[in-house]
Amino acid sequence: MEFLMSTAIGVLTAAGIYMVLRLRTFPVIIGTSLLSYAVNVFLFASGRLALNAAPVLRDGIEVYTDPIPQALVLTAIVISFGMTAVVVIMALGSYLSAGEDLVDVPARDAEIPTAPHALRGEAVE
Amino acid sequence: MSLFLIVALPFLGALLPGLMIRAGRQVCFVTTFTVTALAFIGLMTHLPGVWRGEVPTARLDWLPGLGMNLDLFLDPLGLMFAGLILGIGLLIIAYARWYLSRDDNMGEFYSYLLLFQGAMVGIVLSDNVLILLVFWELTSLSSFLLIGFWKHLPEGRQGARMALTVTGMGGLAMIGGMLILGQIVGSYDLTVILQNRELIQASPLYLPALLLILTGCFTKSAQFPFHFWLPHAMSAPTPVSAYLHSATMVKAGLFLMARLWPVLSGTEVWVTLVCSVGLLTMVIGAFIAFFKDDLKALLAFSTVSHLGLICFLLGTGTTFGAMAAVFHILNHASFKAALFMVAGIVDHGVHTRDMKKLGGLRHLMPLTFLIATLAGLSMAGIPLFNGFVSKEMMLEEALHTTLFNSPLLVTVVATLGALFSAAYSFRFISHTFLGAERHDYPAHPHDPEPGLWLPPALLMIPVVGLGIAPFLAEPFVRLVTGAVVGGVAEMPEEHLALWHGLTPALAMSAIAVVGGLIWLALFGPLARVWHAMPRPEAKDIFDSLIKALANGAARFSHRLHDGSFTRYAAIFVVTVVGLGAHAWFTGDAVAPTRAMLPITPVGVALWAMLIAAAGFLVLYHRNRLAVLILMGIIGLIVSMSFNYFSAPDLALTQISVEVVTIILLLLALNFLPNRTPAESTAGRRTRDAVIAIGGGVAVAALTWTILMGDFPMTSMSEYHLANSYKGGGGDNVVNVILVDFRGFDTFGEIIVLGIAALVIYALTEALLNGEVRAKLLNRDFEEARAGDAHPLMMVVLTRVMMPVVLMVGVYIFLRGHNEPGGGFVAGLIVAIAVVMQYMASGFAWADSRQRYPYHGIIGAGVLVAGLTGIGSWFAGEPFLTSAFGYFRIPPMNEFELATAAAFDLGVFLAVVGAVMLSLESFSRLGRRAGTETNEHAMDIDPSRPSVKQEG
């Protein structure tokens, strides 16, 4: 079972990285979501796998699952929703205002080798 | 009054002027004046005690582990400075009331002034060097705001920036020096440091500490070669110049040198360095001041020169020098503040400060002339004015100081400084007020209203009073000198007096005055030579230096950050995998210690589906809708795996988050292109695939190793399992961890979630109010839209299901403490119930039935959670300590009530609010994009007269 779990996490990571390396915002967001899955499952698995172990305290039961990774991951899942939402609105805003959804700064915009604007404007007055 | 209150008053008061200005300028002024007056009176209540030799203290532990405590003490030195800061502050506040024009924002000005005042008082009362440094930096920041107050003037902005750069860099050096000092002594308490003279001076770290601290003092007090920022700070409004450059900001450096005098002074490095820098600054400043035509520029360089004089006196390391320095600090503050105010009055009355356009004002502005003459003669060092007495003491001290083995050198340089000083003082008076009346003044000169002349006139009392009867100040000056010397040396025998007999110092003084008159008579030819002479312009050097630095930094960061996110991501992954691989292959591999769980058919099925979904996703990622469907599948498999591996809470959370995430992405996809174009070359795709597979293999290997090994140390889960019921009153350990053991983390997390939702809301607002709005309104949809936007079946179904889903939410919430469930899951379920209404019945219909704004729900959630936490304070327990008990109300069974449930309610509300606010913001974008507003949930209703068709 551990083998299946490790390879599944690996596959999710690989797919996530590949998507993050795409050039448009949407696949990059999908990539980060895939990576979130991978990270959440990884964190959860760090408590070691347990089949049919009790998650809730009951009289007479000795073996329980590890609760700490579960608590960590529970909030992580909710927070990753918030993160995805923020990234999506940023992507949307940039697409709507710029008309394109590239993640890299186009080469023509990147040619600003001089000092920032404040110093260019004022210091020579 | 408590010392805390004296320091806190200006800071607290800084909040008021900005508000009071709405009630008018007079109210604003009275408020500010009262704040400072209260602090001043509070200070004066300590005067009798300090006079008797008591040292009031106030202590508050802040970070005792770091030695950083809010400790204040009030010794005579602190009292003198605090008195100057607050006393002259009062005059400045009054003067500014009549100086600022109606265009200036007086509330803003007074707020900055009070901030600055508080920071200065904090410096002089600190008994902990770390706190002192905090206040020190605060003065740099607040003076930046004051100097750049006239934001519309480029000179103002540049001057403020230069002052901040120079004093800020000095502040950095100062931090280093103070930390070293604290390290040597082993304490950051100023009083402790001051008692360890031998220890400090014997330490090998004494020299670096001294140099760093002196750098800080010299930059702050505008000593050569850091003097250049001060004249440029003159573009500030005149009250600021009068305040900063007479009594406060620039004196902070001198204050610190006086404060640390007992432990730093007396060594050869100290004497050589401080004396020569002081003397050099004194002569250079005075020399340049003489040629400045602008009244304020002249005063600025004169300030530089006088600061040099005091610096020299502190540098000699004798107690007599210290006494002279203390006295001159007092005198300089009085006459220099008055002179700055006079410059402001002239500027106000004649509309120019250029001495080439002035002259002959004595009959037109008699009162101003009188004040200027008294203060100017004091600055020149003429007998019967206070400047004379302390200057005599300086010359006396110069006679006894030997630098570079030459006894004559100091005497000559000091006399020269006094000569130039007399010359520019005479020029200030004569070129402004004497001479023939002119007819080409830019405005009609007249004496100002009392509000402007009264503050400088009041300063003439000490100028003349202490000039005629210096012995009046002697007890106080001796008291302060005692505090400066700090018992490491004997108090000087000499007394403050007008007449010491025919001494060499008197002769030097006479030479200076006569020489100054001759120098002034030669002004014309001298000025021509001066202006023809090439001289280095400090500002140009500074500017080009800063420009070179900024360009270098820009080029460097540009090369590093070329704007390609893809490149950063690739470099990041490769680096992390590389480091991991290095560790893997060089370290000792851990042998598996756990037995593998048997592979089950369910496990294989889930695994195979996940691999297939991920594979299809990558293969068909250009079709964005397909990607979303595949994401949904992956999310579902992940939830099922959580459930399979004994984590029902996670499964519940994951599946509900999955629903809202997909809805969110669908809403976004509405605006984005439906397909991703094929852009990458085959080579690039191969490269990305190699990187991705490398990362995947690395993560898989890491997971495998972790899963097959045991915990390297005992897990704290045991503790949580054992105490969940006993201490938290719950059987569901995961939920008890969230709301109790790690409640503070959860509190932070719901706040983060709320902030994320608010960010989304704000960005949407910004988009809808900007140019995007027009684009959205004119937008064409790529594909045909559904004919029936709100299908009848769905409307009916969702409405029937709404109460059921809400009930499920309540159930999940209530059982959360003992069974899988809780605030997070319940919040998501309720959010889904509401979202369904939006989807089925339309935005407008659902929105008009939604009574509480989602921001408010987020806020209520955070508030409920926070108040629950605070509630435990009343029981005398730390924040968020939970309590629970079992109750029984017949005829019901016994049930449990826990404060954790109230906290969970806060979590619940915050999650509902955050999820709904995010989704609502997205659909608001959609509404703007031409969707017709529906008033009714169902578009087809035969009973309605007009039927609207959409699509």
mmCIF file of N, CA, C and O in Angstrom, chain A residues 1-2 4 7 10 14 19 21-22 24 33 37 45 48 50-53 56-58 65-66 68 70 75 77 85 88 95-97 101 104-105 110 115 119 122-123 125, chain B residues 154 157-158 161 543 550-551 558 563-566 596-597 599-600 607 624 645-646 650 658 668 671 679-680 688 692 696 706-707 709 717 720 731 749 760 775 818-819:
data_model
loop_
_atom_site.group_PDB
_atom_site.id
_atom_site.type_symbol
_atom_site.label_atom_id
_atom_site.label_comp_id
_atom_site.label_asym_id
_atom_site.label_seq_id
_atom_site.Cartn_x
_atom_site.Cartn_y
_atom_site.Cartn_z
ATOM 1 N N MET A 1 0.816 -1.201 0.000
ATOM 2 C CA MET A 1 0.000 0.000 0.000
ATOM 3 C C MET A 1 0.857 1.261 0.000
ATOM 4 O O MET A 1 0.557 2.236 -0.659
ATOM 5 N N GLU A 2 1.961 1.185 0.777
ATOM 6 C CA GLU A 2 2.865 2.342 0.830
ATOM 7 C C GLU A 2 3.420 2.662 -0.556
ATOM 8 O O GLU A 2 3.607 3.825 -0.902
ATOM 9 N N LEU A 4 1.926 2.135 -3.434
ATOM 10 C CA LEU A 4 0.896 2.814 -4.220
ATOM 11 C C LEU A 4 0.792 4.287 -3.804
ATOM 12 O O LEU A 4 0.688 5.182 -4.641
ATOM 13 N N THR A 7 3.894 6.309 -5.076
ATOM 14 C CA THR A 7 3.882 6.581 -6.519
ATOM 15 C C THR A 7 2.742 7.532 -6.870
ATOM 16 O O THR A 7 2.906 8.404 -7.728
ATOM 17 N N GLY A 10 3.894 10.881 -6.160
ATOM 18 C CA GLY A 10 4.883 11.246 -7.163
ATOM 19 C C GLY A 10 4.229 11.657 -8.470
ATOM 20 O O GLY A 10 4.610 12.664 -9.083
ATOM 21 N N ALA A 14 4.504 15.228 -10.289
ATOM 22 C CA ALA A 14 5.050 15.397 -11.633
ATOM 23 C C ALA A 14 4.058 16.137 -12.521
ATOM 24 O O ALA A 14 4.419 17.078 -13.239
ATOM 25 N N MET A 19 2.460 21.112 -15.275
ATOM 26 C CA MET A 19 1.461 22.134 -15.546
ATOM 27 C C MET A 19 1.933 23.517 -15.095
ATOM 28 O O MET A 19 1.649 24.516 -15.754
ATOM 29 N N LEU A 21 4.820 24.604 -15.286
ATOM 30 C CA LEU A 21 5.805 25.112 -16.245
ATOM 31 C C LEU A 21 5.170 25.536 -17.568
ATOM 32 O O LEU A 21 5.864 25.920 -18.501
ATOM 33 N N ARG A 22 3.834 25.452 -17.681
ATOM 34 C CA ARG A 22 3.175 25.928 -18.916
ATOM 35 C C ARG A 22 3.191 27.453 -18.955
ATOM 36 O O ARG A 22 3.482 28.114 -17.958
ATOM 37 N N ARG A 24 0.590 29.658 -19.816
ATOM 38 C CA ARG A 24 -0.640 30.414 -19.613
ATOM 39 C C ARG A 24 -1.099 30.292 -18.168
ATOM 40 O O ARG A 24 -0.761 29.318 -17.482
ATOM 41 N N SER A 33 -2.837 23.649 -8.010
ATOM 42 C CA SER A 33 -3.848 22.851 -7.314
ATOM 43 C C SER A 33 -3.398 21.395 -7.202
ATOM 44 O O SER A 33 -3.563 20.762 -6.156
ATOM 45 N N TYR A 37 -2.762 19.112 -3.819
ATOM 46 C CA TYR A 37 -3.200 17.743 -3.522
ATOM 47 C C TYR A 37 -2.015 16.916 -3.049
ATOM 48 O O TYR A 37 -2.080 16.231 -2.027
ATOM 49 N N ALA A 45 0.085 11.503 4.858
ATOM 50 C CA ALA A 45 0.753 10.215 4.905
ATOM 51 C C ALA A 45 1.901 10.206 5.903
ATOM 52 O O ALA A 45 2.306 9.147 6.372
ATOM 53 N N ARG A 48 1.899 8.080 8.799
ATOM 54 C CA ARG A 48 1.922 6.656 8.467
ATOM 55 C C ARG A 48 0.512 6.177 8.161
ATOM 56 O O ARG A 48 -0.459 6.614 8.760
ATOM 57 N N ALA A 50 -2.793 3.935 7.860
ATOM 58 C CA ALA A 50 -3.507 3.012 8.743
ATOM 59 C C ALA A 50 -4.843 2.670 8.109
ATOM 60 O O ALA A 50 -5.591 3.566 7.721
ATOM 61 N N LEU A 51 -5.096 1.369 7.969
ATOM 62 C CA LEU A 51 -6.375 0.938 7.416
ATOM 63 C C LEU A 51 -7.279 0.538 8.572
ATOM 64 O O LEU A 51 -6.863 -0.171 9.490
ATOM 65 N N ASN A 52 -8.502 1.023 8.542
ATOM 66 C CA ASN A 52 -9.488 0.618 9.531
ATOM 67 C C ASN A 52 -9.068 0.906 10.970
ATOM 68 O O ASN A 52 -9.403 0.174 11.880
ATOM 69 N N ALA A 53 -8.304 1.952 11.178
ATOM 70 C CA ALA A 53 -7.992 2.349 12.548
ATOM 71 C C ALA A 53 -9.055 3.354 12.989
ATOM 72 O O ALA A 53 -9.645 4.056 12.170
ATOM 73 N N VAL A 56 -11.814 8.157 16.037
ATOM 74 C CA VAL A 56 -12.498 8.824 17.145
ATOM 75 C C VAL A 56 -12.380 7.942 18.382
ATOM 76 O O VAL A 56 -12.432 6.719 18.289
ATOM 77 N N LEU A 57 -12.208 8.571 19.517
ATOM 78 C CA LEU A 57 -11.997 7.827 20.751
ATOM 79 C C LEU A 57 -13.222 6.965 21.082
ATOM 80 O O LEU A 57 -14.352 7.445 21.062
ATOM 81 N N ARG A 58 -12.951 5.714 21.354
ATOM 82 C CA ARG A 58 -14.013 4.797 21.775
ATOM 83 C C ARG A 58 -13.477 3.940 22.908
ATOM 84 O O ARG A 58 -12.290 3.597 22.919
ATOM 85 N N THR A 65 -5.676 6.313 14.598
ATOM 86 C CA THR A 65 -4.849 6.964 13.579
ATOM 87 C C THR A 65 -4.163 8.165 14.207
ATOM 88 O O THR A 65 -4.541 8.628 15.274
ATOM 89 N N ASP A 66 -3.141 8.648 13.500
ATOM 90 C CA ASP A 66 -2.398 9.804 14.022
ATOM 91 C C ASP A 66 -3.232 11.066 13.783
ATOM 92 O O ASP A 66 -3.480 11.431 12.631
ATOM 93 N N ILE A 68 -2.615 14.328 14.451
ATOM 94 C CA ILE A 68 -1.980 15.633 14.180
ATOM 95 C C ILE A 68 -1.887 15.941 12.686
ATOM 96 O O ILE A 68 -2.301 17.018 12.242
ATOM 97 N N GLN A 70 -3.692 14.920 10.415
ATOM 98 C CA GLN A 70 -5.052 15.156 9.922
ATOM 99 C C GLN A 70 -5.509 16.571 10.226
ATOM 100 O O GLN A 70 -6.088 17.257 9.370
ATOM 101 N N THR A 75 -6.967 22.049 7.873
ATOM 102 C CA THR A 75 -6.945 23.504 7.635
ATOM 103 C C THR A 75 -6.233 23.820 6.332
ATOM 104 O O THR A 75 -6.611 24.760 5.634
ATOM 105 N N ILE A 77 -6.352 22.231 3.599
ATOM 106 C CA ILE A 77 -7.284 22.075 2.473
ATOM 107 C C ILE A 77 -8.116 23.347 2.311
ATOM 108 O O ILE A 77 -8.286 23.873 1.206
ATOM 109 N N ALA A 85 -8.368 30.751 -4.924
ATOM 110 C CA ALA A 85 -9.291 31.820 -5.303
ATOM 111 C C ALA A 85 -8.540 33.127 -5.551
ATOM 112 O O ALA A 85 -8.807 33.829 -6.533
ATOM 113 N N VAL A 88 -6.651 32.923 -8.787
ATOM 114 C CA VAL A 88 -7.553 32.957 -9.934
ATOM 115 C C VAL A 88 -8.009 34.387 -10.213
ATOM 116 O O VAL A 88 -8.005 34.835 -11.378
ATOM 117 N N TYR A 95 -5.817 39.034 -17.184
ATOM 118 C CA TYR A 95 -6.307 38.711 -18.523
ATOM 119 C C TYR A 95 -7.286 39.768 -19.011
ATOM 120 O O TYR A 95 -7.210 40.229 -20.151
ATOM 121 N N LEU A 96 -8.162 40.203 -18.114
ATOM 122 C CA LEU A 96 -9.168 41.172 -18.541
ATOM 123 C C LEU A 96 -8.544 42.529 -18.847
ATOM 124 O O LEU A 96 -8.972 43.223 -19.761
ATOM 125 N N SER A 97 -7.507 42.914 -18.086
ATOM 126 C CA SER A 97 -6.943 44.236 -18.381
ATOM 127 C C SER A 97 -5.902 44.180 -19.482
ATOM 128 O O SER A 97 -5.772 45.131 -20.248
ATOM 129 N N ASP A 101 -3.185 36.040 -21.378
ATOM 130 C CA ASP A 101 -3.041 35.343 -20.108
ATOM 131 C C ASP A 101 -1.683 34.658 -19.986
ATOM 132 O O ASP A 101 -1.569 33.574 -19.446
ATOM 133 N N ASP A 104 4.571 34.831 -18.183
ATOM 134 C CA ASP A 104 5.874 35.493 -18.239
ATOM 135 C C ASP A 104 5.704 36.918 -18.744
ATOM 136 O O ASP A 104 4.851 37.192 -19.586
ATOM 137 N N VAL A 105 6.537 37.815 -18.220
ATOM 138 C CA VAL A 105 6.521 39.181 -18.728
ATOM 139 C C VAL A 105 7.038 39.152 -20.156
ATOM 140 O O VAL A 105 8.108 38.607 -20.411
ATOM 141 N N ALA A 110 10.111 43.851 -20.610
ATOM 142 C CA ALA A 110 11.126 43.561 -19.610
ATOM 143 C C ALA A 110 12.376 44.410 -19.769
ATOM 144 O O ALA A 110 13.265 44.359 -18.956
ATOM 145 N N ALA A 115 17.547 52.935 -13.666
ATOM 146 C CA ALA A 115 17.086 53.029 -12.283
ATOM 147 C C ALA A 115 15.574 53.162 -12.241
ATOM 148 O O ALA A 115 14.959 53.549 -13.228
ATOM 149 N N LEU A 119 14.001 57.804 -9.114
ATOM 150 C CA LEU A 119 15.327 58.403 -9.205
ATOM 151 C C LEU A 119 15.566 59.002 -10.573
ATOM 152 O O LEU A 119 16.268 59.969 -10.721
ATOM 153 N N GLU A 122 13.610 62.605 -10.470
ATOM 154 C CA GLU A 122 13.782 63.728 -9.575
ATOM 155 C C GLU A 122 15.215 64.133 -9.287
ATOM 156 O O GLU A 122 15.507 65.303 -9.153
ATOM 157 N N ALA A 123 16.090 63.164 -9.196
ATOM 158 C CA ALA A 123 17.404 63.484 -8.673
ATOM 159 C C ALA A 123 18.163 64.440 -9.578
ATOM 160 O O ALA A 123 19.083 65.115 -9.140
ATOM 161 N N GLU A 125 16.901 67.030 -11.155
ATOM 162 C CA GLU A 125 16.285 68.344 -11.288
ATOM 163 C C GLU A 125 17.231 69.456 -10.824
ATOM 164 O O GLU A 125 17.974 69.272 -9.872
ATOM 165 N N PRO B 154 9.913 69.766 -5.218
ATOM 166 C CA PRO B 154 10.931 68.722 -5.420
ATOM 167 C C PRO B 154 12.070 68.844 -4.421
ATOM 168 O O PRO B 154 12.590 67.835 -3.949
ATOM 169 N N ARG B 157 11.136 67.121 -1.238
ATOM 170 C CA ARG B 157 11.199 65.663 -1.301
ATOM 171 C C ARG B 157 12.643 65.176 -1.296
ATOM 172 O O ARG B 157 13.001 64.240 -0.597
ATOM 173 N N GLN B 158 13.479 65.873 -2.113
ATOM 174 C CA GLN B 158 14.883 65.444 -2.166
ATOM 175 C C GLN B 158 15.575 65.640 -0.832
ATOM 176 O O GLN B 158 16.337 64.789 -0.386
ATOM 177 N N ARG B 161 14.552 62.992 1.525
ATOM 178 C CA ARG B 161 15.149 61.701 1.195
ATOM 179 C C ARG B 161 16.620 61.662 1.604
ATOM 180 O O ARG B 161 17.120 60.666 2.111
ATOM 181 N N ASP B 543 23.998 62.669 -5.019
ATOM 182 C CA ASP B 543 23.039 62.225 -6.027
ATOM 183 C C ASP B 543 23.640 61.201 -6.969
ATOM 184 O O ASP B 543 23.033 60.176 -7.265
ATOM 185 N N ALA B 550 21.643 52.820 -7.338
ATOM 186 C CA ALA B 550 20.319 52.366 -7.780
ATOM 187 C C ALA B 550 20.420 51.685 -9.130
ATOM 188 O O ALA B 550 19.797 50.650 -9.367
ATOM 189 N N ASN B 551 21.250 52.236 -10.021
ATOM 190 C CA ASN B 551 21.410 51.616 -11.331
ATOM 191 C C ASN B 551 22.031 50.238 -11.209
ATOM 192 O O ASN B 551 21.603 49.288 -11.869
ATOM 193 N N HIS B 558 17.618 42.980 -12.380
ATOM 194 C CA HIS B 558 17.013 42.737 -13.681
ATOM 195 C C HIS B 558 17.560 41.458 -14.292
ATOM 196 O O HIS B 558 16.844 40.697 -14.931
ATOM 197 N N GLY B 563 11.502 38.457 -15.275
ATOM 198 C CA GLY B 563 10.065 38.498 -15.502
ATOM 199 C C GLY B 563 9.486 37.192 -16.000
ATOM 200 O O GLY B 563 8.306 37.107 -16.275
ATOM 201 N N SER B 564 10.323 36.161 -16.147
ATOM 202 C CA SER B 564 9.809 34.884 -16.625
ATOM 203 C C SER B 564 9.513 33.984 -15.442
ATOM 204 O O SER B 564 10.400 33.396 -14.837
ATOM 205 N N PHE B 565 8.230 33.873 -15.113
ATOM 206 C CA PHE B 565 7.839 33.039 -13.986
ATOM 207 C C PHE B 565 8.232 31.589 -14.250
ATOM 208 O O PHE B 565 8.702 30.879 -13.364
ATOM 209 N N THR B 566 8.040 31.169 -15.489
ATOM 210 C CA THR B 566 8.339 29.791 -15.842
ATOM 211 C C THR B 566 9.793 29.447 -15.515
ATOM 212 O O THR B 566 10.092 28.381 -14.996
ATOM 213 N N MET B 596 5.164 -3.484 5.163
ATOM 214 C CA MET B 596 4.250 -2.837 4.245
ATOM 215 C C MET B 596 2.834 -3.332 4.479
ATOM 216 O O MET B 596 2.632 -4.519 4.767
ATOM 217 N N LEU B 597 1.874 -2.404 4.380
ATOM 218 C CA LEU B 597 0.489 -2.837 4.499
ATOM 219 C C LEU B 597 0.133 -3.660 3.257
ATOM 220 O O LEU B 597 0.635 -3.374 2.168
ATOM 221 N N ILE B 599 -1.526 -4.871 -0.050
ATOM 222 C CA ILE B 599 -2.188 -4.126 -1.120
ATOM 223 C C ILE B 599 -3.583 -4.688 -1.316
ATOM 224 O O ILE B 599 -3.755 -5.902 -1.459
ATOM 225 N N THR B 600 -4.583 -3.793 -1.275
ATOM 226 C CA THR B 600 -5.965 -4.260 -1.392
ATOM 227 C C THR B 600 -6.511 -3.897 -2.763
ATOM 228 O O THR B 600 -6.012 -2.971 -3.408
ATOM 229 N N TRP B 607 -5.751 3.846 -7.006
ATOM 230 C CA TRP B 607 -4.445 4.224 -7.545
ATOM 231 C C TRP B 607 -4.517 4.313 -9.066
ATOM 232 O O TRP B 607 -4.078 5.295 -9.675
ATOM 233 N N ARG B 624 -9.652 23.150 -21.609
ATOM 234 C CA ARG B 624 -9.715 23.568 -20.210
ATOM 235 C C ARG B 624 -10.915 22.989 -19.476
ATOM 236 O O ARG B 624 -10.848 22.729 -18.286
ATOM 237 N N PHE B 645 -8.139 5.593 4.286
ATOM 238 C CA PHE B 645 -7.038 5.510 5.251
ATOM 239 C C PHE B 645 -7.434 6.118 6.595
ATOM 240 O O PHE B 645 -6.654 6.825 7.224
ATOM 241 N N SER B 646 -8.667 5.912 6.989
ATOM 242 C CA SER B 646 -9.131 6.235 8.340
ATOM 243 C C SER B 646 -9.085 7.730 8.669
ATOM 244 O O SER B 646 -8.696 8.121 9.763
ATOM 245 N N LEU B 650 -11.034 14.487 7.050
ATOM 246 C CA LEU B 650 -10.390 15.023 5.854
ATOM 247 C C LEU B 650 -11.228 14.737 4.621
ATOM 248 O O LEU B 650 -11.359 15.571 3.728
ATOM 249 N N GLU B 658 -13.805 20.574 -2.738
ATOM 250 C CA GLU B 658 -13.750 20.238 -4.149
ATOM 251 C C GLU B 658 -14.902 20.892 -4.913
ATOM 252 O O GLU B 658 -14.718 21.478 -5.979
ATOM 253 N N ALA B 668 -14.461 31.336 -13.292
ATOM 254 C CA ALA B 668 -13.312 32.012 -13.891
ATOM 255 C C ALA B 668 -13.184 31.659 -15.361
ATOM 256 O O ALA B 668 -12.882 32.504 -16.206
ATOM 257 N N PHE B 671 -14.594 33.606 -18.282
ATOM 258 C CA PHE B 671 -13.944 34.790 -18.860
ATOM 259 C C PHE B 671 -12.661 34.462 -19.601
ATOM 260 O O PHE B 671 -12.143 35.279 -20.332
ATOM 261 N N GLU B 679 1.990 26.436 -27.702
ATOM 262 C CA GLU B 679 3.067 27.407 -27.956
ATOM 263 C C GLU B 679 4.446 26.797 -27.789
ATOM 264 O O GLU B 679 5.374 27.137 -28.501
ATOM 265 N N SER B 680 4.565 25.915 -26.770
ATOM 266 C CA SER B 680 5.904 25.422 -26.450
ATOM 267 C C SER B 680 6.409 24.536 -27.575
ATOM 268 O O SER B 680 5.646 23.801 -28.205
ATOM 269 N N ASP B 688 10.554 20.273 -19.905
ATOM 270 C CA ASP B 688 9.621 20.383 -18.790
ATOM 271 C C ASP B 688 9.244 19.003 -18.267
ATOM 272 O O ASP B 688 9.137 18.793 -17.058
ATOM 273 N N ALA B 692 9.711 17.660 -14.573
ATOM 274 C CA ALA B 692 8.538 17.217 -13.819
ATOM 275 C C ALA B 692 8.719 15.792 -13.323
ATOM 276 O O ALA B 692 8.443 15.497 -12.159
ATOM 277 N N GLY B 696 8.795 14.397 -9.574
ATOM 278 C CA GLY B 696 7.880 13.359 -9.130
ATOM 279 C C GLY B 696 8.617 12.190 -8.505
ATOM 280 O O GLY B 696 8.233 11.705 -7.437
ATOM 281 N N ILE B 706 9.858 7.795 4.051
ATOM 282 C CA ILE B 706 9.183 8.192 5.284
ATOM 283 C C ILE B 706 8.180 7.120 5.703
ATOM 284 O O ILE B 706 8.115 6.723 6.859
ATOM 285 N N LEU B 707 7.426 6.651 4.723
ATOM 286 C CA LEU B 707 6.355 5.718 5.065
ATOM 287 C C LEU B 707 6.895 4.394 5.585
ATOM 288 O O LEU B 707 6.254 3.731 6.399
ATOM 289 N N GLY B 709 9.641 3.964 7.284
ATOM 290 C CA GLY B 709 10.419 4.097 8.522
ATOM 291 C C GLY B 709 9.509 4.454 9.683
ATOM 292 O O GLY B 709 8.379 4.895 9.486
ATOM 293 N N SER B 717 1.454 12.845 19.264
ATOM 294 C CA SER B 717 0.068 12.443 19.091
ATOM 295 C C SER B 717 -0.434 11.683 20.314
ATOM 296 O O SER B 717 -1.603 11.761 20.675
ATOM 297 N N HIS B 720 -1.950 13.980 22.674
ATOM 298 C CA HIS B 720 -3.250 14.483 22.248
ATOM 299 C C HIS B 720 -4.332 13.429 22.405
ATOM 300 O O HIS B 720 -5.440 13.722 22.832
ATOM 301 N N ASP B 731 -14.349 13.550 21.819
ATOM 302 C CA ASP B 731 -13.839 12.270 21.375
ATOM 303 C C ASP B 731 -13.141 12.376 20.027
ATOM 304 O O ASP B 731 -12.277 11.586 19.697
ATOM 305 N N GLU B 749 -5.743 30.905 11.109
ATOM 306 C CA GLU B 749 -6.115 30.416 9.784
ATOM 307 C C GLU B 749 -7.431 31.007 9.293
ATOM 308 O O GLU B 749 -7.562 31.351 8.119
ATOM 309 N N ILE B 760 -9.918 39.200 -2.574
ATOM 310 C CA ILE B 760 -10.651 38.905 -3.810
ATOM 311 C C ILE B 760 -11.730 39.956 -4.043
ATOM 312 O O ILE B 760 -11.892 40.473 -5.153
ATOM 313 N N LYS B 775 -14.644 46.850 -20.947
ATOM 314 C CA LYS B 775 -14.358 45.645 -21.723
ATOM 315 C C LYS B 775 -15.387 44.566 -21.429
ATOM 316 O O LYS B 775 -15.827 43.839 -22.319
ATOM 317 N N ASN B 818 -17.392 15.266 18.867
ATOM 318 C CA ASN B 818 -17.267 13.863 19.254
ATOM 319 C C ASN B 818 -17.253 12.909 18.076
ATOM 320 O O ASN B 818 -16.859 11.760 18.220
ATOM 321 N N GLU B 819 -17.716 13.360 16.918
ATOM 322 C CA GLU B 819 -17.747 12.517 15.727
ATOM 323 C C GLU B 819 -17.120 13.328 14.598
ATOM 324 O O GLU B 819 -16.989 14.539 14.710
#
